[in-house]
Every structure is written in C-alpha cells, then in structure tokens.
GROMACS .gro file of C-alpha atoms in nm:
model
  190
    1MET     CA    1  14.316  16.411  11.520
    2ASN     CA    2  14.664  16.310  11.605
    3ARG     CA    3  14.855  16.010  11.487
    4SER     CA    4  14.785  15.795  11.794
    5GLY     CA    5  14.408  15.853  11.761
    6ILE     CA    6  14.406  15.735  11.397
    7THR     CA    7  14.614  15.429  11.489
    8LEU     CA    8  14.374  15.348  11.774
    9LEU     CA    9  14.071  15.385  11.539
   10ILE     CA   10  14.222  15.158  11.271
   11SER     CA   11  14.322  14.902  11.537
   12ALA     CA   12  13.967  14.902  11.681
   13ILE     CA   13  13.815  14.848  11.333
   14ALA     CA   14  14.062  14.563  11.259
   15ILE     CA   15  13.984  14.396  11.595
   16ALA     CA   16  13.608  14.431  11.530
   17LEU     CA   17  13.643  14.272  11.184
   18LEU     CA   18  13.859  13.991  11.325
   19LEU     CA   19  13.608  13.916  11.603
   20THR     CA   20  13.316  13.921  11.357
   21TRP     CA   21  13.500  13.677  11.129
   22LEU     CA   22  13.583  13.446  11.424
   23ASN     CA   23  13.221  13.454  11.545
   24THR     CA   24  13.089  13.368  11.198
   25SER     CA   25  13.342  13.085  11.161
   26TRP     CA   26  13.256  12.954  11.507
   27LEU     CA   27  12.882  12.944  11.436
   28SER     CA   28  12.920  12.776  11.098
   29TYR     CA   29  13.154  12.503  11.223
   30ASP     CA   30  12.943  12.185  11.265
   31GLY     CA   31  13.149  12.054  11.556
   32PHE     CA   32  13.055  12.353  11.772
   33GLN     CA   33  12.684  12.357  11.696
   34ALA     CA   34  12.472  12.244  11.986
   35VAL     CA   35  12.167  12.150  11.774
   36LYS     CA   36  12.211  11.820  11.591
   37LYS     CA   37  12.024  11.750  11.270
   38MET     CA   38  11.776  11.489  11.389
   39LYS     CA   39  11.518  11.298  11.193
   40LYS     CA   40  11.187  11.403  11.337
   41ILE     CA   41  10.908  11.149  11.357
   42ASP     CA   42  10.575  11.314  11.290
   43TYR     CA   43  10.366  11.004  11.354
   44TYR     CA   44  10.392  10.642  11.463
   45LEU     CA   45  10.121  10.384  11.394
   46SER     CA   46  10.082  10.050  11.564
   47ASP     CA   47   9.874   9.759  11.431
   48PHE     CA   48   9.734   9.966  11.144
   49THR     CA   49   9.555   9.930  10.810
   50LEU     CA   50   9.580  10.174  10.517
   51LEU     CA   51   9.368  10.162  10.202
   52ALA     CA   52   9.465  10.360   9.889
   53THR     CA   53   9.185  10.394   9.635
   54GLN     CA   54   9.170  10.494   9.271
   55PRO     CA   55   8.958  10.791   9.154
   56ASP     CA   56   8.672  10.551   9.067
   57GLY     CA   57   8.669  10.418   9.426
   58LYS     CA   58   8.830  10.080   9.349
   59MET     CA   59   9.110   9.962   9.573
   60HIS     CA   60   9.456  10.052   9.441
   61TYR     CA   61   9.646   9.883   9.723
   62HIS     CA   62   9.598   9.796  10.087
   63VAL     CA   63   9.867   9.793  10.357
   64LYS     CA   64   9.839   9.620  10.693
   65ALA     CA   65  10.134   9.612  10.935
   66LEU     CA   66  10.251   9.582  11.291
   67HIS     CA   67  10.419   9.928  11.309
   68LEU     CA   68  10.485  10.230  11.088
   69ILE     CA   69  10.726  10.516  11.159
   70HIS     CA   70  10.696  10.827  10.940
   71GLN     CA   71  10.976  11.087  10.913
   72GLN     CA   72  10.849  11.443  10.887
   73SER     CA   73  11.150  11.595  10.709
   74THR     CA   74  11.183  11.343  10.426
   75GLY     CA   75  10.835  11.191  10.402
   76ALA     CA   76  10.996  10.847  10.441
   77SER     CA   77  10.820  10.561  10.618
   78GLU     CA   78  10.955  10.247  10.783
   79ILE     CA   79  10.707   9.959  10.812
   80PHE     CA   80  10.746   9.646  11.027
   81LYS     CA   81  10.579   9.315  10.932
   82PRO     CA   82  10.394   9.463  10.631
   83GLU     CA   83  10.129   9.286  10.427
   84LEU     CA   84  10.044   9.462  10.101
   85ILE     CA   85   9.746   9.365   9.892
   86ALA     CA   86   9.742   9.474   9.526
   87ARG     CA   87   9.533   9.388   9.219
   88ASP     CA   88   9.664   9.242   8.895
   89SER     CA   89   9.516   9.272   8.546
   90ASP     CA   90   9.263   8.992   8.615
   91ASP     CA   91   9.139   9.186   8.919
   92VAL     CA   92   9.281   8.908   9.138
   93LEU     CA   93   9.434   9.007   9.471
   94ILE     CA   94   9.805   8.951   9.524
   95ALA     CA   95   9.932   8.939   9.883
   96ILE     CA   96  10.290   9.053   9.949
   97GLN     CA   97  10.442   8.995  10.294
   98ALA     CA   98  10.784   9.074  10.441
   99GLU     CA   99  10.962   9.134  10.769
  100LYS     CA  100  11.031   9.501  10.693
  101ALA     CA  101  10.961   9.768  10.432
  102GLN     CA  102  11.078  10.121  10.360
  103GLN     CA  103  10.924  10.392  10.147
  104ARG     CA  104  11.167  10.683  10.102
  105SER     CA  105  10.908  10.936   9.982
  106LYS     CA  106  10.533  10.978   9.952
  107ASN     CA  107  10.401  10.761   9.665
  108GLY     CA  108  10.755  10.632   9.604
  109PRO     CA  109  10.852  10.267   9.562
  110ILE     CA  110  10.825  10.041   9.866
  111GLN     CA  111  11.138   9.835   9.936
  112LEU     CA  112  11.046   9.506  10.109
  113THR     CA  113  11.319   9.302  10.278
  114LYS     CA  114  11.370   8.974  10.466
  115LYS     CA  115  11.150   8.674  10.389
  116VAL     CA  116  10.943   8.838  10.115
  117SER     CA  117  10.659   8.623   9.985
  118ILE     CA  118  10.400   8.688   9.718
  119VAL     CA  119  10.084   8.480   9.688
  120LYS     CA  120   9.831   8.499   9.405
  121LYS     CA  121   9.531   8.269   9.419
  122SER     CA  122   9.406   8.085   9.111
  123ASN     CA  123   9.085   8.184   8.937
  124LYS     CA  124   8.912   8.097   8.607
  125LYS     CA  125   9.125   8.344   8.408
  126SER     CA  126   9.471   8.278   8.549
  127GLN     CA  127   9.674   8.034   8.749
  128GLY     CA  128   9.791   8.126   9.096
  129PHE     CA  129  10.148   8.115   9.223
  130GLN     CA  130  10.374   8.166   9.523
  131LEU     CA  131  10.699   8.357   9.496
  132ALA     CA  132  10.973   8.385   9.760
  133THR     CA  133  11.274   8.619   9.771
  134GLU     CA  134  11.476   8.825  10.020
  135ASP     CA  135  11.441   9.169   9.861
  136LEU     CA  136  11.162   9.317   9.647
  137THR     CA  137  11.055   9.663   9.530
  138TYR     CA  138  10.684   9.735   9.485
  139ASN     CA  139  10.603  10.056   9.300
  140PRO     CA  140  10.238  10.147   9.375
  141VAL     CA  141  10.229  10.423   9.112
  142LYS     CA  142  10.360  10.206   8.824
  143ASN     CA  143  10.208   9.888   8.975
  144THR     CA  144  10.534   9.694   8.930
  145LEU     CA  145  10.742   9.441   9.123
  146GLU     CA  146  11.122   9.415   9.084
  147THR     CA  147  11.418   9.246   9.247
  148LYS     CA  148  11.780   9.165   9.172
  149ALA     CA  149  11.784   8.889   9.435
  150ALA     CA  150  11.729   8.516   9.392
  151VAL     CA  151  11.362   8.416   9.345
  152MET     CA  152  11.166   8.091   9.372
  153LEU     CA  153  10.829   8.073   9.192
  154THR     CA  154  10.598   7.780   9.263
  155SER     CA  155  10.265   7.701   9.097
  156ASN     CA  156  10.049   7.398   9.018
  157ALA     CA  157  10.237   7.367   8.689
  158GLY     CA  158  10.579   7.330   8.857
  159TYR     CA  159  10.851   7.557   8.987
  160MET     CA  160  11.096   7.811   8.853
  161ARG     CA  161  11.393   7.969   9.023
  162GLY     CA  162  11.646   8.228   8.914
  163VAL     CA  163  11.799   8.565   8.987
  164GLY     CA  164  11.613   8.891   8.934
  165LEU     CA  165  11.249   8.956   8.855
  166MET     CA  166  11.045   9.221   8.674
  167THR     CA  167  10.669   9.230   8.637
  168LYS     CA  168  10.385   9.475   8.585
  169LEU     CA  169  10.081   9.371   8.783
  170ASP     CA  170   9.846   9.509   8.518
  171GLN     CA  171   9.996   9.273   8.255
  172GLN     CA  172  10.012   8.893   8.244
  173GLU     CA  173  10.392   8.882   8.223
  174LEU     CA  174  10.652   8.790   8.480
  175ARG     CA  175  11.022   8.785   8.387
  176ILE     CA  176  11.294   8.605   8.576
  177LEU     CA  177  11.611   8.772   8.452
  178SER     CA  178  11.900   8.523   8.483
  179ASN     CA  179  12.016   8.176   8.597
  180VAL     CA  180  11.668   8.037   8.532
  181HIS     CA  181  11.600   7.675   8.626
  182ALA     CA  182  11.252   7.531   8.583
  183GLU     CA  183  11.064   7.205   8.626
  184PHE     CA  184  10.716   7.177   8.480
  185LEU     CA  185  10.463   6.906   8.554
  186PRO     CA  186  10.280   6.742   8.263
  187ALA     CA  187   9.931   6.878   8.196
  188GLY     CA  188   9.666   6.693   8.393
  189ASN     CA  189   9.883   6.648   8.707
  190GLU     CA  190   9.760   6.974   8.855
   0.00000   0.00000   0.00000
C-alpha cells in the first residue's frame, strides 16, 4: 500500500469516529429528543368510593371523592373533593374532608389541602370534636394526622386554636404544637 492509501484509510476511520461521536451526542441531548417525558395516566375515576380493609375484614379507611387521577409511572394519585373516613381507638368514625388531596405513592401519606375539616362524633367513651385547617397529612399505614398549619379545634367543652398538630388515631391524644389559645366551658354547660 502506498502512502496516499494509508492516509485515506486513517482519514476514513477518523471521519467515522467523529460522525459516531456526533450522532451519540445528538441523540443524548435532551433539546433534540422528540419524545418528551410525560406523566402517563393509567386510570381516572369519577364519583368513586374506595374501601381499604384490614386482614380481619374491618374497615381500615374509606375514601369517597369527585375525581381521582392516578399516574402510572410514579403510583401517585390526585383526588378532588375527597372525604376520608377512618376509625380511632374507640372505634368511632372520623370524617376528613378537603378540596384536594395528593398521595405520592401507593400506601403513602395523603396530603389534604384547602378547607380541611375533621369531624368526630361523640359517643359514650369519648367526646366528639370538629377541627379545621388548610393543610393536613393523613398517613393510612401509621394511622396518624399531622399539620404545620394553623388549626381550630371546637368541642362541647370549648375551643382551642394553635399552629401545628400531631395525633395518632389509635390513641386518645391530640397535640397542638405551638401558639395555643384555649377557652373551656365550665362542666355542666355542655
């Protein structure tokens, strides 16, 4: 092979490597990709009811809502006008309502927002109450309620307001975390 043939071969190999590198760079550059990463909805429910049960068949929680959108890739759900029903330690139902809710993963906490209200009716074992806030997290696995927002708790015994809340529904304890102001009615005025 003569000198010009070797030069032509080396030039062809260099051009092939350069074109391969350019093609790889072109395909990996996000701005040139035609397919956008979209969130795929695998199902949409309208005016639905969902009941989650425990292994013994008892209700764990119940969800009723206007709409639900479920994302296939993440397992996240967006719920509009949800009403959740859960049980506390006295086996009394607690109703939680909001304008919107999001659950980022299956069995993950449910973030309720805008006009959140919780209502527990009175029974022989415990006194009922109403609680209002703008943001609340319900964890169905741990059976807890939490918020860092302002809360207003009203019962037959009086009212209590403050900032932040933590409670386990399977215990008879509700904590308002800071800036607590309360007014209690004397016993017998219920």
